Structures are given as C-alpha cells and as structure tokens.
C-alpha cells in the first residue's frame, strides 16, 4: 500500500522524477517504438491476475522498464504527423497530474463542496473568448471526452430542437423528445426520417447518428459537382423542402484529409442560416480540425483560413477537440450551444434524488447537460493552458504549425517525385489554402503503394496512410506545440528525399 505521495522508489528517485526521466528517454528514441520493444512489452504482460499481486515497486518497475519503451511518441515528438493528437503544454501537463491526485467529482455543481465546477465553467468562458465568440450567446456547453462525444451532443440537441418544432407545427406540444422518445414524436409529427446533411463529414458524425437513432445511412453528402467540400445550395433546399423529413446541417470546419473548409466567408454561413430558419433545421459546426483558425491574426497570410471560420457564430452548436486545438492531454473535447436550455432537454439526469440540484443554480450541473455522470476533471488542464499561454501564445503556436505545413507543401509541389492533393496548377493557390494538413502521394504508382510504410520505417517521423479519390495517399498533420519550423522541415524533406532516391535505384 502507498502511504504517501512522497513515497520514493528505485534508489530514492521520486515518482515524478522517474516518470520525467522515462519521458525524456522516449523523446530520444524513434517516433514509434521498435519491433523489439513492442515484442518485449507484449511478452511482459501477465496471462492472469495473481492472487497476492506483485507490489507497488515491482509494478512501477514493470511499467517504466517494459511498457513505456513500447509507447509511441505522439505527444512527445514534433515529428508525429499521423492522427491529430497534438502535444501537451507544460501547464496542461502539470494540471493533469493535479487532476489525478485530487480526483474531484465534477458531476454536480455544489458551491460548498468544491471549486471544481466553477473552474470548469470559467474555463469554458476563457475558451469562448479565445474563439472570439460572444459570451452572452455562447457561454453554454460542457467539456467532453472528445469531438465524437461533442458531435453526439450537437446532433442530440439538433434532433431535440427540430422534432419538437415539427410537432409544434402540427399543433402538438412536446416538452422534450428526450422524455417521450424518437419514435413517438416522429409518429405524432408525421415524419419518416431525420437526416444529417453535410459535405465530406467526419466518421464521428455517422457514429453520432447511429447512437441517436438517426442512422448512419441518413448522414448525406450534398456537395457541389466542382467542389466536394462546398454545399450544393439547390440540393440542400430541395432536401429541406420535403415535408416528411427534418434536417440537421453539419458544417465541416476543417475536413479530416485536407484540413480545408466547407464554407468560405460570412455569406456562406448566412445562406445556411437563412435556410435553417426558413425550414426549421439545426445548424451544427464540426470544428474539431479547423475552428481554431478564428484565433489567427488579421494579416493577409492567413486570410483564406480565417474565411473558413467566418460566421461560425451563426450556428446553433459547435463541437471541438481540446487535444488537437488546445494541446491538452487525452481525453478532452468541448461542446458549445447557443441555446442554453437545449442540452438539458436531452441529457438531464432523471430520477436520482440524491443528485437533485439546489433550487437556485448559477452554473448547470454537468451531469444534466452531457453524456457522462461520472467524469474526469478534464477542464483543469484547459484552464491552466489558457491561463498560461493566453490568446497570443495560442496564436503563435498555430501560426507556427501552419507555416511549417505550407513550407512542406511548397517543397512537395516543386518535387519531381511527389504530388500535393487536391491537385492544383497554382502553387500560390495551394499555399493559400494549406492549413495544418498536407495530403500528398507519389507520382509513380509502384512507389505510392508502399509510401507510408517507407516513410515510417526509419522511425524518424510518422505519417498516416489514407486515400484520396480512391487512390493511396499520405497525410502529414501538424498539431503540436513542439514545432520547430526549420528543424522539422529539414527532417521531413530529408526522409522524403531519401525515399525518392531509394526507389530510383
């Protein structure tokens, strides 16, 4: 048993020192673990639970010596470009350790019990400030496990809103779809379908639709013929006008493969808002990959990216990802809603007298506006990082990531062996629209089939293999606070040049 957090292990080293040294050791190794380390770690896993346990010291030794070398460096290396994991700011790392140590219960807002829910509410306000949104409209929402949970909240609130409104148009008063159920309300309103209309939606939207009873098959692409990300407004209105359906719009504010945007300026969002208001639809923004462009400076350098986030304040709800945008540890997402009572209609915790809120509440209890009842105090790392870096710190971080991505994209555009995707004849146009993601492929098919494997094999960097228009491609996603533009550009270009030379010989 551990008697104190001051307990020391292994030759008098403090636990904090031991973990720090293990992290530093991993930083000096490859971006991915070696095959030997993976095999050793798997062999060290117990086949069954022992009766007496191995003890605290032996457990720590096993984790540090056997398991840690087999972790990847997704948050410790600036050259992990696969899943958009992000790094961890120093303030967020400190705060996350405090979260584990004090293990606060943040399901119910009890003013005399803990400051935790006040901190969470304050962190949400700081986040709204960072995104240049109006607190009076947008200081409503919650922290979630990630963008998937946030998209479930957004579609859940949208489903509630549009079905209640549809029933109202039939003269039927429905207090809450969450209370009476999807089938009963749809039947009463004479509806056959709830649909989600989007362009190149992230897979988490389909998962959210499945969870909420909408159905994956009812997440529909409605793109223009000349641009797979932009909405076909004529097709959208035709779908909205069908009397047997109700709709949620989901705007891809940063698409997963390219990082590009579904809207391009305030007028696009105004047009979507007008359609929603006319037909009683809900406007949701999936901002996991791109909403942070709202923090960029006002220079011409970033104007095209900022245009992709203009008018986000016209939406009804916004989903975001803290581990990407804010560089805080897993798990952390956020959900913001312009309608302050809507989430409670869906997610309120019913029939638990001991969890009842007090009569007057200045802050909503998180268990009544989100998926989880039991939840981690994940707002503290967000609070700490926002407090530490401020707007300028986050702006500098993002602008450094974008500049590195653009430098790599420009180099690939000029390279004889590589093609940047989506293809364009104008380098200036390419760079203008390059955000934090660079999608590319090899020009030669035989090289392209194994490109991601070859890039990752030396363990110097990691990219994710993907597809574009049915063909293999690679994606470099830059999302960490540890970016060093010159150093990282040199490493990436060296790796890619070596591969192109190898395949020629």
Tab-separated table of C-alpha atoms in Angstrom:
chain	number	residue	atom	x	y	z
A	1	UNK	CA	0.000	0.000	0.000
A	2	UNK	CA	1.181	3.547	-0.757
A	3	UNK	CA	1.209	5.580	2.449
A	4	UNK	CA	2.148	8.928	0.937
A	5	UNK	CA	2.636	10.730	-2.360
A	6	UNK	CA	6.153	11.402	-1.107
A	7	UNK	CA	6.855	7.679	-1.361
A	8	UNK	CA	10.068	7.031	-3.277
A	9	UNK	CA	11.011	4.108	-5.453
A	10	UNK	CA	14.076	2.658	-7.094
A	11	UNK	CA	17.108	4.040	-5.327
A	12	UNK	CA	15.409	7.030	-3.771
A	13	UNK	CA	14.089	8.560	-7.006
A	14	UNK	CA	10.781	10.355	-6.594
A	15	UNK	CA	7.895	9.049	-8.672
A	16	UNK	CA	7.712	12.381	-10.522
A	17	UNK	CA	11.423	12.184	-11.365
A	18	UNK	CA	11.061	8.595	-12.533
A	19	UNK	CA	8.233	9.464	-14.917
A	20	UNK	CA	10.073	12.532	-16.221
A	21	UNK	CA	13.213	10.519	-16.924
A	22	UNK	CA	11.181	7.836	-18.712
A	23	UNK	CA	9.566	10.515	-20.900
A	24	UNK	CA	12.961	12.073	-21.709
A	25	UNK	CA	14.290	8.637	-22.638
A	26	UNK	CA	11.364	8.092	-25.041
A	27	UNK	CA	11.930	11.529	-26.607
A	28	UNK	CA	15.441	10.472	-27.598
A	29	UNK	CA	14.164	7.329	-29.299
A	30	UNK	CA	12.187	6.986	-32.525
A	31	UNK	CA	8.738	8.416	-33.076
A	32	UNK	CA	7.374	4.853	-32.982
A	33	UNK	CA	8.654	2.050	-30.750
A	34	UNK	CA	10.991	-0.546	-32.213
A	35	UNK	CA	9.736	-4.055	-33.000
A	36	UNK	CA	11.996	-5.416	-30.238
A	37	UNK	CA	10.445	-3.100	-27.656
A	38	UNK	CA	6.942	-3.997	-28.800
A	39	UNK	CA	7.671	-7.718	-28.611
A	40	UNK	CA	9.286	-7.383	-25.182
A	41	UNK	CA	6.344	-5.362	-23.838
A	42	UNK	CA	3.771	-7.851	-25.121
A	43	UNK	CA	5.723	-10.749	-23.637
A	44	UNK	CA	5.810	-8.978	-20.261
A	45	UNK	CA	2.010	-8.718	-19.989
A	46	UNK	CA	0.606	-11.146	-17.361
A	47	UNK	CA	-1.522	-14.035	-18.581
A	48	UNK	CA	-3.742	-13.963	-15.479
A	49	UNK	CA	-4.318	-11.926	-12.322
A	50	UNK	CA	-2.096	-13.083	-9.446
A	51	UNK	CA	-3.566	-13.787	-6.028
A	52	UNK	CA	-1.267	-11.559	-3.993
A	53	UNK	CA	-0.123	-9.021	-6.562
A	54	UNK	CA	3.490	-8.099	-7.318
A	55	UNK	CA	3.539	-4.990	-5.123
A	56	UNK	CA	3.851	-1.301	-5.782
A	57	UNK	CA	7.604	-1.087	-6.510
A	58	UNK	CA	7.566	-4.033	-8.917
A	59	UNK	CA	4.529	-2.629	-10.725
A	60	UNK	CA	6.243	0.733	-11.223
A	61	UNK	CA	9.387	-1.013	-12.479
A	62	UNK	CA	7.328	-3.089	-14.954
A	63	UNK	CA	5.569	-0.021	-16.343
A	64	UNK	CA	8.761	2.042	-16.698
A	65	UNK	CA	11.058	-0.721	-17.939
A	66	UNK	CA	8.711	-2.899	-20.002
A	67	UNK	CA	5.737	-0.823	-21.164
A	68	UNK	CA	6.945	2.760	-21.602
A	69	UNK	CA	9.547	1.826	-24.273
A	70	UNK	CA	6.676	0.390	-26.330
A	71	UNK	CA	4.588	3.578	-26.276
A	72	UNK	CA	4.677	5.867	-29.292
A	73	UNK	CA	5.849	9.463	-29.040
A	74	UNK	CA	2.688	11.071	-30.388
A	75	UNK	CA	2.730	13.806	-27.729
A	76	UNK	CA	6.472	13.882	-27.046
A	77	UNK	CA	7.794	14.316	-30.594
A	78	UNK	CA	7.211	17.155	-33.031
A	79	UNK	CA	7.563	14.642	-35.877
A	80	UNK	CA	4.480	12.541	-35.166
A	81	UNK	CA	2.221	13.550	-38.073
A	82	UNK	CA	-0.325	10.739	-38.009
A	83	UNK	CA	-3.520	11.004	-36.013
A	84	UNK	CA	-4.060	14.613	-34.969
A	85	UNK	CA	-3.065	14.009	-31.382
A	86	UNK	CA	-1.434	17.327	-30.553
A	87	UNK	CA	1.164	17.851	-27.872
A	88	UNK	CA	0.771	18.774	-24.224
A	89	UNK	CA	1.650	22.256	-22.973
A	90	UNK	CA	3.666	22.354	-19.723
A	91	UNK	CA	0.796	23.976	-17.802
A	92	UNK	CA	-1.664	21.354	-19.053
A	93	UNK	CA	0.695	18.533	-18.068
A	94	UNK	CA	1.049	19.902	-14.544
A	95	UNK	CA	-2.706	20.386	-14.208
A	96	UNK	CA	-3.440	16.871	-15.459
A	97	UNK	CA	-1.301	15.425	-12.677
A	98	UNK	CA	-3.240	17.537	-10.174
A	99	UNK	CA	-6.469	16.134	-11.632
A	100	UNK	CA	-5.314	12.582	-10.919
A	101	UNK	CA	-4.043	13.422	-7.462
A	102	UNK	CA	-7.194	15.137	-6.183
A	103	UNK	CA	-9.723	13.152	-8.251
A	104	UNK	CA	-12.512	15.695	-7.984
A	105	UNK	CA	-16.137	14.776	-8.585
A	106	UNK	CA	-17.410	17.190	-11.217
A	107	UNK	CA	-20.846	15.808	-11.967
A	108	UNK	CA	-22.888	18.109	-9.715
A	109	UNK	CA	-22.380	21.815	-9.049
A	110	UNK	CA	-22.281	22.139	-5.263
A	111	UNK	CA	-20.833	25.500	-4.263
A	112	UNK	CA	-19.898	24.441	-0.744
A	113	UNK	CA	-18.422	21.134	-1.884
A	114	UNK	CA	-15.607	22.083	-4.324
A	115	UNK	CA	-14.433	24.842	-6.646
A	116	UNK	CA	-14.121	22.296	-9.499
A	117	UNK	CA	-17.362	23.094	-11.346
A	118	UNK	CA	-16.664	26.841	-11.030
A	119	UNK	CA	-13.256	26.254	-12.632
A	120	UNK	CA	-14.879	24.239	-15.427
A	121	UNK	CA	-17.422	26.969	-16.115
A	122	UNK	CA	-14.679	29.621	-16.063
A	123	UNK	CA	-12.516	27.554	-18.440
A	124	UNK	CA	-15.454	27.334	-20.848
A	125	UNK	CA	-15.718	31.137	-20.766
A	126	UNK	CA	-11.987	31.526	-21.475
A	127	UNK	CA	-12.365	29.143	-24.424
A	128	UNK	CA	-15.273	31.188	-25.784
A	129	UNK	CA	-13.041	34.275	-25.505
A	130	UNK	CA	-10.206	32.516	-27.357
A	131	UNK	CA	-12.571	31.649	-30.226
A	132	UNK	CA	-13.788	35.257	-30.428
A	133	UNK	CA	-17.362	34.288	-29.640
A	134	UNK	CA	-19.785	36.361	-27.601
A	135	UNK	CA	-20.069	35.095	-24.030
A	136	UNK	CA	-23.666	36.224	-23.720
A	137	UNK	CA	-24.674	33.818	-26.502
A	138	UNK	CA	-22.052	31.083	-26.280
A	139	UNK	CA	-21.041	30.612	-22.636
A	140	UNK	CA	-23.151	27.448	-22.597
A	141	UNK	CA	-21.817	23.962	-23.009
A	142	UNK	CA	-19.547	21.404	-21.456
A	143	UNK	CA	-16.243	19.567	-21.736
A	144	UNK	CA	-16.455	16.087	-23.219
A	145	UNK	CA	-14.204	13.109	-23.935
A	146	UNK	CA	-13.520	14.377	-27.468
A	147	UNK	CA	-15.034	15.524	-30.744
A	148	UNK	CA	-17.085	12.326	-31.139
A	149	UNK	CA	-18.916	12.940	-27.863
A	150	UNK	CA	-19.252	16.618	-28.771
A	151	UNK	CA	-20.825	15.709	-32.112
A	152	UNK	CA	-23.260	13.405	-30.287
A	153	UNK	CA	-24.246	16.371	-28.119
A	154	UNK	CA	-24.635	18.617	-31.172
A	155	UNK	CA	-26.785	16.184	-33.136
A	156	UNK	CA	-28.703	15.287	-29.955
A	157	UNK	CA	-29.606	18.915	-29.315
A	158	UNK	CA	-30.423	19.374	-33.012
A	159	UNK	CA	-32.661	16.294	-33.042
A	160	UNK	CA	-34.471	17.649	-29.970
A	161	UNK	CA	-34.953	21.099	-31.479
A	162	UNK	CA	-36.125	20.131	-34.976
A	163	UNK	CA	-38.507	17.365	-33.856
A	164	UNK	CA	-40.088	19.500	-31.162
A	165	UNK	CA	-40.570	22.287	-33.722
A	166	UNK	CA	-42.018	19.854	-36.295
A	167	UNK	CA	-44.517	18.551	-33.731
A	168	UNK	CA	-45.411	22.148	-32.867
A	169	UNK	CA	-46.218	22.885	-36.499
A	170	UNK	CA	-48.737	20.020	-36.303
A	171	UNK	CA	-50.286	21.611	-33.229
A	172	UNK	CA	-48.748	19.016	-30.885
A	173	UNK	CA	-46.972	20.264	-27.782
A	174	UNK	CA	-43.887	18.191	-26.896
A	175	UNK	CA	-41.913	19.219	-23.840
A	176	UNK	CA	-38.943	17.029	-24.697
A	177	UNK	CA	-38.092	14.407	-27.305
A	178	UNK	CA	-35.704	13.012	-24.723
A	179	UNK	CA	-38.676	12.369	-22.476
A	180	UNK	CA	-41.098	10.762	-24.943
A	181	UNK	CA	-38.728	9.148	-27.406
A	182	UNK	CA	-37.770	9.487	-31.024
A	183	UNK	CA	-40.365	7.105	-32.460
A	184	UNK	CA	-43.363	8.585	-30.661
A	185	UNK	CA	-42.540	12.178	-31.545
A	186	UNK	CA	-41.781	11.382	-35.182
A	187	UNK	CA	-45.019	9.438	-35.478
A	188	UNK	CA	-47.009	12.268	-33.909
A	189	UNK	CA	-45.364	14.794	-36.250
A	190	UNK	CA	-45.975	12.618	-39.331
A	191	UNK	CA	-42.281	12.280	-40.145
A	192	UNK	CA	-40.456	9.384	-41.769
A	193	UNK	CA	-36.868	10.469	-41.314
A	194	UNK	CA	-34.334	12.657	-39.509
A	195	UNK	CA	-31.322	13.384	-41.719
A	196	UNK	CA	-27.910	14.993	-41.320
A	197	UNK	CA	-26.761	16.953	-44.377
A	198	UNK	CA	-23.050	17.622	-44.737
A	199	UNK	CA	-20.061	17.554	-47.079
A	200	UNK	CA	-17.221	15.073	-46.515
A	201	UNK	CA	-18.388	14.519	-42.923
A	202	UNK	CA	-16.014	13.063	-40.365
A	203	UNK	CA	-16.741	9.447	-39.381
A	204	UNK	CA	-17.738	10.569	-35.873
A	205	UNK	CA	-20.879	12.154	-37.336
A	206	UNK	CA	-22.025	8.765	-38.619
A	207	UNK	CA	-21.316	7.265	-35.197
A	208	UNK	CA	-23.292	10.065	-33.516
A	209	UNK	CA	-26.201	9.484	-35.904
A	210	UNK	CA	-26.179	5.756	-35.096
A	211	UNK	CA	-26.152	6.366	-31.331
A	212	UNK	CA	-29.021	8.858	-31.549
A	213	UNK	CA	-31.310	6.663	-33.629
A	214	UNK	CA	-30.924	8.818	-36.736
A	215	UNK	CA	-28.923	6.150	-38.546
A	216	UNK	CA	-25.617	6.182	-40.378
A	217	UNK	CA	-27.401	5.874	-43.733
A	218	UNK	CA	-29.136	9.198	-43.051
A	219	UNK	CA	-25.875	11.183	-42.952
A	220	UNK	CA	-25.873	12.521	-46.505
A	221	UNK	CA	-23.299	14.241	-48.661
A	222	UNK	CA	-24.690	17.229	-50.562
A	223	UNK	CA	-21.630	18.677	-52.341
A	224	UNK	CA	-21.286	20.805	-55.434
A	225	UNK	CA	-20.099	18.976	-58.531
A	226	UNK	CA	-16.988	21.152	-58.794
A	227	UNK	CA	-16.029	21.045	-55.096
A	228	UNK	CA	-16.628	18.075	-52.790
A	229	UNK	CA	-16.483	20.250	-49.672
A	230	UNK	CA	-18.800	23.120	-50.613
A	231	UNK	CA	-22.576	22.763	-50.210
A	232	UNK	CA	-24.862	22.470	-53.210
A	233	UNK	CA	-27.413	25.017	-52.010
A	234	UNK	CA	-30.051	23.967	-54.553
A	235	UNK	CA	-29.860	20.329	-53.475
A	236	UNK	CA	-29.869	21.384	-49.822
A	237	UNK	CA	-33.082	23.360	-50.223
A	238	UNK	CA	-34.726	20.516	-52.115
A	239	UNK	CA	-33.973	18.177	-49.194
A	240	UNK	CA	-35.252	20.703	-46.664
A	241	UNK	CA	-38.499	21.243	-48.534
A	242	UNK	CA	-39.576	17.592	-48.234
A	243	UNK	CA	-42.494	17.501	-45.786
A	244	UNK	CA	-41.714	14.006	-44.454
A	245	UNK	CA	-38.186	14.872	-43.268
A	246	UNK	CA	-36.452	17.137	-40.768
A	247	UNK	CA	-32.792	18.062	-41.096
A	248	UNK	CA	-29.594	18.967	-39.286
A	249	UNK	CA	-26.821	20.705	-41.234
A	250	UNK	CA	-23.277	19.817	-40.201
A	251	UNK	CA	-20.553	22.124	-41.477
A	252	UNK	CA	-17.066	20.586	-41.790
A	253	UNK	CA	-14.925	23.352	-40.358
A	254	UNK	CA	-11.691	21.667	-41.384
A	255	UNK	CA	-12.006	18.355	-43.242
A	256	UNK	CA	-10.024	15.394	-41.904
A	257	UNK	CA	-7.941	14.572	-45.001
A	258	UNK	CA	-7.144	18.040	-46.312
A	259	UNK	CA	-7.908	20.378	-43.411
A	260	UNK	CA	-9.959	22.521	-45.808
A	261	UNK	CA	-13.277	24.215	-45.085
A	262	UNK	CA	-16.863	23.727	-46.242
A	263	UNK	CA	-17.631	27.445	-46.150
A	264	UNK	CA	-15.647	30.395	-47.428
A	265	UNK	CA	-16.767	33.543	-45.704
A	266	UNK	CA	-19.647	35.051	-43.819
A	267	UNK	CA	-22.065	34.953	-46.752
A	268	UNK	CA	-21.923	31.152	-46.968
A	269	UNK	CA	-22.902	30.867	-43.310
A	270	UNK	CA	-25.628	33.485	-43.715
A	271	UNK	CA	-27.104	31.482	-46.570
A	272	UNK	CA	-27.102	28.307	-44.457
A	273	UNK	CA	-28.639	30.221	-41.540
A	274	UNK	CA	-31.428	31.545	-43.766
A	275	UNK	CA	-32.236	28.024	-44.987
A	276	UNK	CA	-32.299	26.706	-41.419
A	277	UNK	CA	-34.580	29.483	-40.244
A	278	UNK	CA	-36.911	29.029	-43.207
A	279	UNK	CA	-37.291	25.257	-42.857
A	280	UNK	CA	-36.757	24.725	-39.129
A	281	UNK	CA	-33.366	22.993	-39.432
A	282	UNK	CA	-30.464	22.992	-36.948
A	283	UNK	CA	-27.024	24.313	-37.904
A	284	UNK	CA	-24.134	22.393	-36.308
A	285	UNK	CA	-20.409	23.014	-36.846
A	286	UNK	CA	-17.918	20.166	-36.549
A	287	UNK	CA	-14.901	22.295	-35.715
A	288	UNK	CA	-12.514	19.612	-34.495
A	289	UNK	CA	-9.940	20.317	-37.207
A	290	UNK	CA	-10.409	23.955	-38.014
A	291	UNK	CA	-12.275	26.200	-35.627
A	292	UNK	CA	-9.009	27.401	-34.064
A	293	UNK	CA	-8.371	29.414	-37.231
A	294	UNK	CA	-10.555	32.031	-35.553
A	295	UNK	CA	-7.549	32.889	-33.352
A	296	UNK	CA	-5.215	33.714	-36.275
A	297	UNK	CA	-4.045	37.284	-36.779
A	298	UNK	CA	-5.680	39.562	-39.330
A	299	UNK	CA	-2.806	39.569	-41.828
A	300	UNK	CA	-3.159	38.574	-45.480
A	301	UNK	CA	-1.031	35.498	-44.732
A	302	UNK	CA	-3.926	33.744	-43.005
A	303	UNK	CA	-6.938	35.474	-44.592
A	304	UNK	CA	-8.134	32.451	-46.589
A	305	UNK	CA	-8.099	30.241	-43.481
A	306	UNK	CA	-9.946	32.765	-41.357
A	307	UNK	CA	-12.590	32.969	-44.079
A	308	UNK	CA	-13.352	29.279	-43.492
A	309	UNK	CA	-14.383	30.124	-39.917
A	310	UNK	CA	-16.296	33.334	-40.577
A	311	UNK	CA	-19.896	33.257	-39.437
A	312	UNK	CA	-19.470	30.321	-37.053
A	313	UNK	CA	-21.334	32.442	-34.507
A	314	UNK	CA	-24.471	31.970	-36.660
A	315	UNK	CA	-24.528	28.226	-35.885
A	316	UNK	CA	-26.705	26.615	-33.227
A	317	UNK	CA	-23.960	24.353	-31.864
A	318	UNK	CA	-20.210	23.803	-32.167
A	319	UNK	CA	-18.107	20.695	-31.497
A	320	UNK	CA	-14.360	20.914	-30.903
A	321	UNK	CA	-11.397	18.847	-29.808
A	322	UNK	CA	-9.167	20.037	-26.967
A	323	UNK	CA	-6.326	17.597	-27.529
A	324	UNK	CA	-5.942	18.897	-31.098
A	325	UNK	CA	-6.569	22.590	-30.753
A	326	UNK	CA	-5.536	23.335	-27.194
A	327	UNK	CA	-2.685	20.818	-26.829
A	328	UNK	CA	-4.087	19.355	-23.623
A	329	UNK	CA	-3.933	15.622	-22.796
A	330	UNK	CA	-6.411	12.994	-23.880
A	331	UNK	CA	-9.285	12.908	-23.271
A	332	UNK	CA	-10.757	16.340	-23.904
A	333	UNK	CA	-13.324	17.805	-26.255
A	334	UNK	CA	-15.752	20.676	-25.897
A	335	UNK	CA	-19.332	21.426	-26.894
A	336	UNK	CA	-20.835	24.904	-27.179
A	337	UNK	CA	-24.508	25.674	-27.785
A	338	UNK	CA	-26.265	28.951	-28.496
A	339	UNK	CA	-29.466	27.626	-26.868
A	340	UNK	CA	-28.737	27.444	-23.161
A	341	UNK	CA	-31.587	25.102	-22.186
A	342	UNK	CA	-31.469	22.639	-25.091
A	343	UNK	CA	-28.867	20.199	-23.757
A	344	UNK	CA	-30.828	19.692	-20.538
A	345	UNK	CA	-33.887	18.614	-22.554
A	346	UNK	CA	-31.874	15.666	-23.890
A	347	UNK	CA	-29.240	14.848	-21.283
A	348	UNK	CA	-30.784	15.665	-17.927
A	349	UNK	CA	-30.189	13.079	-15.237
A	350	UNK	CA	-33.620	11.830	-14.192
A	351	UNK	CA	-34.887	10.078	-11.071
A	352	UNK	CA	-31.866	10.292	-8.788
A	353	UNK	CA	-32.995	12.243	-5.764
A	354	UNK	CA	-29.533	12.418	-4.184
A	355	UNK	CA	-28.247	14.200	-7.302
A	356	UNK	CA	-31.029	16.798	-7.435
A	357	UNK	CA	-29.822	20.328	-7.989
A	358	UNK	CA	-30.408	23.009	-5.397
A	359	UNK	CA	-33.239	25.430	-6.026
A	360	UNK	CA	-31.076	28.273	-7.327
A	361	UNK	CA	-28.161	27.392	-9.583
A	362	UNK	CA	-25.804	29.845	-11.220
A	363	UNK	CA	-23.949	27.019	-13.002
A	364	UNK	CA	-25.651	23.988	-14.535
A	365	UNK	CA	-24.586	20.637	-13.108
A	366	UNK	CA	-22.510	18.902	-15.821
A	367	UNK	CA	-24.359	15.597	-15.457
A	368	UNK	CA	-27.542	17.328	-16.703
A	369	UNK	CA	-26.032	18.717	-19.910
A	370	UNK	CA	-23.691	15.955	-21.110
A	371	UNK	CA	-23.389	12.235	-21.710
A	372	UNK	CA	-21.494	11.180	-18.597
A	373	UNK	CA	-22.473	11.267	-14.978
A	374	UNK	CA	-19.064	10.155	-13.712
A	375	UNK	CA	-16.491	12.338	-15.405
A	376	UNK	CA	-12.884	13.399	-15.060
A	377	UNK	CA	-11.977	16.992	-14.161
A	378	UNK	CA	-10.671	17.459	-17.701
A	379	UNK	CA	-11.376	21.186	-17.626
A	380	UNK	CA	-8.406	21.902	-15.330
A	381	UNK	CA	-5.688	21.305	-17.971
A	382	UNK	CA	-7.689	23.519	-20.359
A	383	UNK	CA	-7.963	26.221	-17.708
A	384	UNK	CA	-4.241	26.013	-16.894
A	385	UNK	CA	-3.117	26.116	-20.517
A	386	UNK	CA	-5.396	29.019	-21.471
A	387	UNK	CA	-4.282	30.924	-18.387
A	388	UNK	CA	-0.622	30.217	-19.125
A	389	UNK	CA	-0.491	30.975	-22.857
A	390	UNK	CA	-3.321	33.436	-23.418
A	391	UNK	CA	-4.559	34.370	-26.876
A	392	UNK	CA	-1.134	35.372	-28.190
A	393	UNK	CA	0.506	32.130	-27.049
A	394	UNK	CA	-2.071	30.009	-28.831
A	395	UNK	CA	-1.950	32.248	-31.886
A	396	UNK	CA	1.848	31.882	-32.148
A	397	UNK	CA	1.565	28.101	-31.727
A	398	UNK	CA	-0.987	27.702	-34.524
A	399	UNK	CA	0.738	30.096	-36.904
A	400	UNK	CA	3.986	28.144	-36.490
A	401	UNK	CA	2.182	24.903	-37.343
A	402	UNK	CA	0.616	26.454	-40.446
A	403	UNK	CA	3.923	27.904	-41.657
A	404	UNK	CA	5.621	24.512	-41.361
A	405	UNK	CA	2.750	22.822	-43.236
A	406	UNK	CA	2.941	25.409	-46.013
A	407	UNK	CA	6.706	25.079	-46.274
A	408	UNK	CA	6.382	21.292	-46.678
A	409	UNK	CA	3.505	21.673	-49.171
A	410	UNK	CA	5.521	24.099	-51.290
A	411	UNK	CA	8.537	21.784	-51.298
A	412	UNK	CA	6.374	18.810	-52.322
A	413	UNK	CA	4.731	20.878	-55.087
A	414	UNK	CA	8.153	21.511	-56.630
A	415	UNK	CA	9.399	17.938	-56.171
A	416	UNK	CA	9.727	15.685	-59.194
A	417	UNK	CA	8.517	12.572	-57.317
A	418	UNK	CA	5.541	13.848	-55.291
A	419	UNK	CA	2.098	15.352	-55.885
A	420	UNK	CA	0.215	17.504	-53.373
A	421	UNK	CA	-3.518	16.807	-53.105
A	422	UNK	CA	-6.055	18.055	-54.110
A	423	UNK	CA	-4.090	18.774	-57.266
A	424	UNK	CA	-3.754	22.367	-58.432
A	425	UNK	CA	-1.664	24.107	-61.084
A	426	UNK	CA	-1.020	27.133	-58.897
A	427	UNK	CA	1.497	26.953	-56.074
A	428	UNK	CA	0.219	30.227	-54.643
A	429	UNK	CA	-3.326	28.849	-54.554
A	430	UNK	CA	-2.087	25.669	-52.860
A	431	UNK	CA	-0.227	27.539	-50.131
A	432	UNK	CA	-3.093	29.939	-49.548
A	433	UNK	CA	-5.400	27.055	-48.650
A	434	UNK	CA	-2.870	24.878	-46.790
A	435	UNK	CA	-3.739	24.734	-43.130
A	436	UNK	CA	-2.170	22.188	-40.715
A	437	UNK	CA	-2.600	19.169	-43.002
A	438	UNK	CA	-0.559	18.266	-46.087
A	439	UNK	CA	-2.052	15.495	-48.228
A	440	UNK	CA	0.229	14.021	-50.878
A	441	UNK	CA	1.127	10.959	-52.916
A	442	UNK	CA	3.988	9.678	-55.041
A	443	UNK	CA	3.782	10.269	-58.778
A	444	UNK	CA	4.845	6.704	-59.545
A	445	UNK	CA	2.252	4.054	-58.656
A	446	UNK	CA	4.803	1.452	-57.599
A	447	UNK	CA	6.302	3.945	-55.137
A	448	UNK	CA	2.913	5.154	-53.948
A	449	UNK	CA	1.573	1.763	-52.848
A	450	UNK	CA	4.127	1.467	-50.031
A	451	UNK	CA	4.854	5.139	-49.443
A	452	UNK	CA	3.550	5.498	-45.882
A	453	UNK	CA	5.302	2.277	-44.842
A	454	UNK	CA	8.611	3.506	-46.246
A	455	UNK	CA	8.248	6.917	-44.584
A	456	UNK	CA	7.542	5.390	-41.188
A	457	UNK	CA	10.102	2.560	-41.329
A	458	UNK	CA	13.165	4.555	-40.094
A	459	UNK	CA	11.092	5.729	-37.053
A	460	UNK	CA	12.229	9.342	-37.607
A	461	UNK	CA	8.699	10.567	-38.382
A	462	UNK	CA	5.234	9.102	-38.653
A	463	UNK	CA	2.515	9.830	-41.208
A	464	UNK	CA	-0.867	8.208	-41.629
A	465	UNK	CA	-1.736	6.356	-44.783
A	466	UNK	CA	-5.053	7.446	-46.258
A	467	UNK	CA	-6.843	7.613	-49.601
A	468	UNK	CA	-7.847	10.375	-51.972
A	469	UNK	CA	-10.310	9.763	-54.801
A	470	UNK	CA	-9.860	6.016	-54.417
A	471	UNK	CA	-6.056	6.007	-54.551
A	472	UNK	CA	-3.438	5.633	-51.766
A	473	UNK	CA	-2.136	8.833	-50.227
A	474	UNK	CA	-0.246	10.058	-47.149
A	475	UNK	CA	-1.191	12.746	-44.691
A	476	UNK	CA	1.122	14.948	-42.651
A	477	UNK	CA	-0.884	16.551	-39.835
A	478	UNK	CA	0.974	19.140	-37.751
A	479	UNK	CA	-0.703	19.847	-34.426
A	480	UNK	CA	1.876	20.024	-31.658
A	481	UNK	CA	3.169	22.874	-29.543
A	482	UNK	CA	6.718	21.493	-30.047
A	483	UNK	CA	7.008	22.543	-33.706
A	484	UNK	CA	10.351	23.997	-34.780
A	485	UNK	CA	9.916	25.156	-38.368
A	486	UNK	CA	13.498	24.882	-39.637
A	487	UNK	CA	14.436	21.708	-37.751
A	488	UNK	CA	11.238	19.826	-38.617
A	489	UNK	CA	11.240	20.951	-42.258
A	490	UNK	CA	14.788	19.646	-42.593
A	491	UNK	CA	13.880	16.266	-41.123
A	492	UNK	CA	10.732	15.785	-43.251
A	493	UNK	CA	12.417	16.736	-46.516
A	494	UNK	CA	15.431	14.547	-45.744
A	495	UNK	CA	13.232	11.498	-45.135
A	496	UNK	CA	11.169	12.072	-48.287
A	497	UNK	CA	14.232	12.776	-50.436
A	498	UNK	CA	15.881	9.577	-49.232
A	499	UNK	CA	12.808	7.542	-50.189
A	500	UNK	CA	12.627	9.047	-53.676
A	501	UNK	CA	16.330	8.305	-54.228
A	502	UNK	CA	15.996	4.722	-52.968
A	503	UNK	CA	13.103	3.955	-55.304
A	504	UNK	CA	15.005	5.304	-58.312
A	505	UNK	CA	17.920	2.916	-57.836
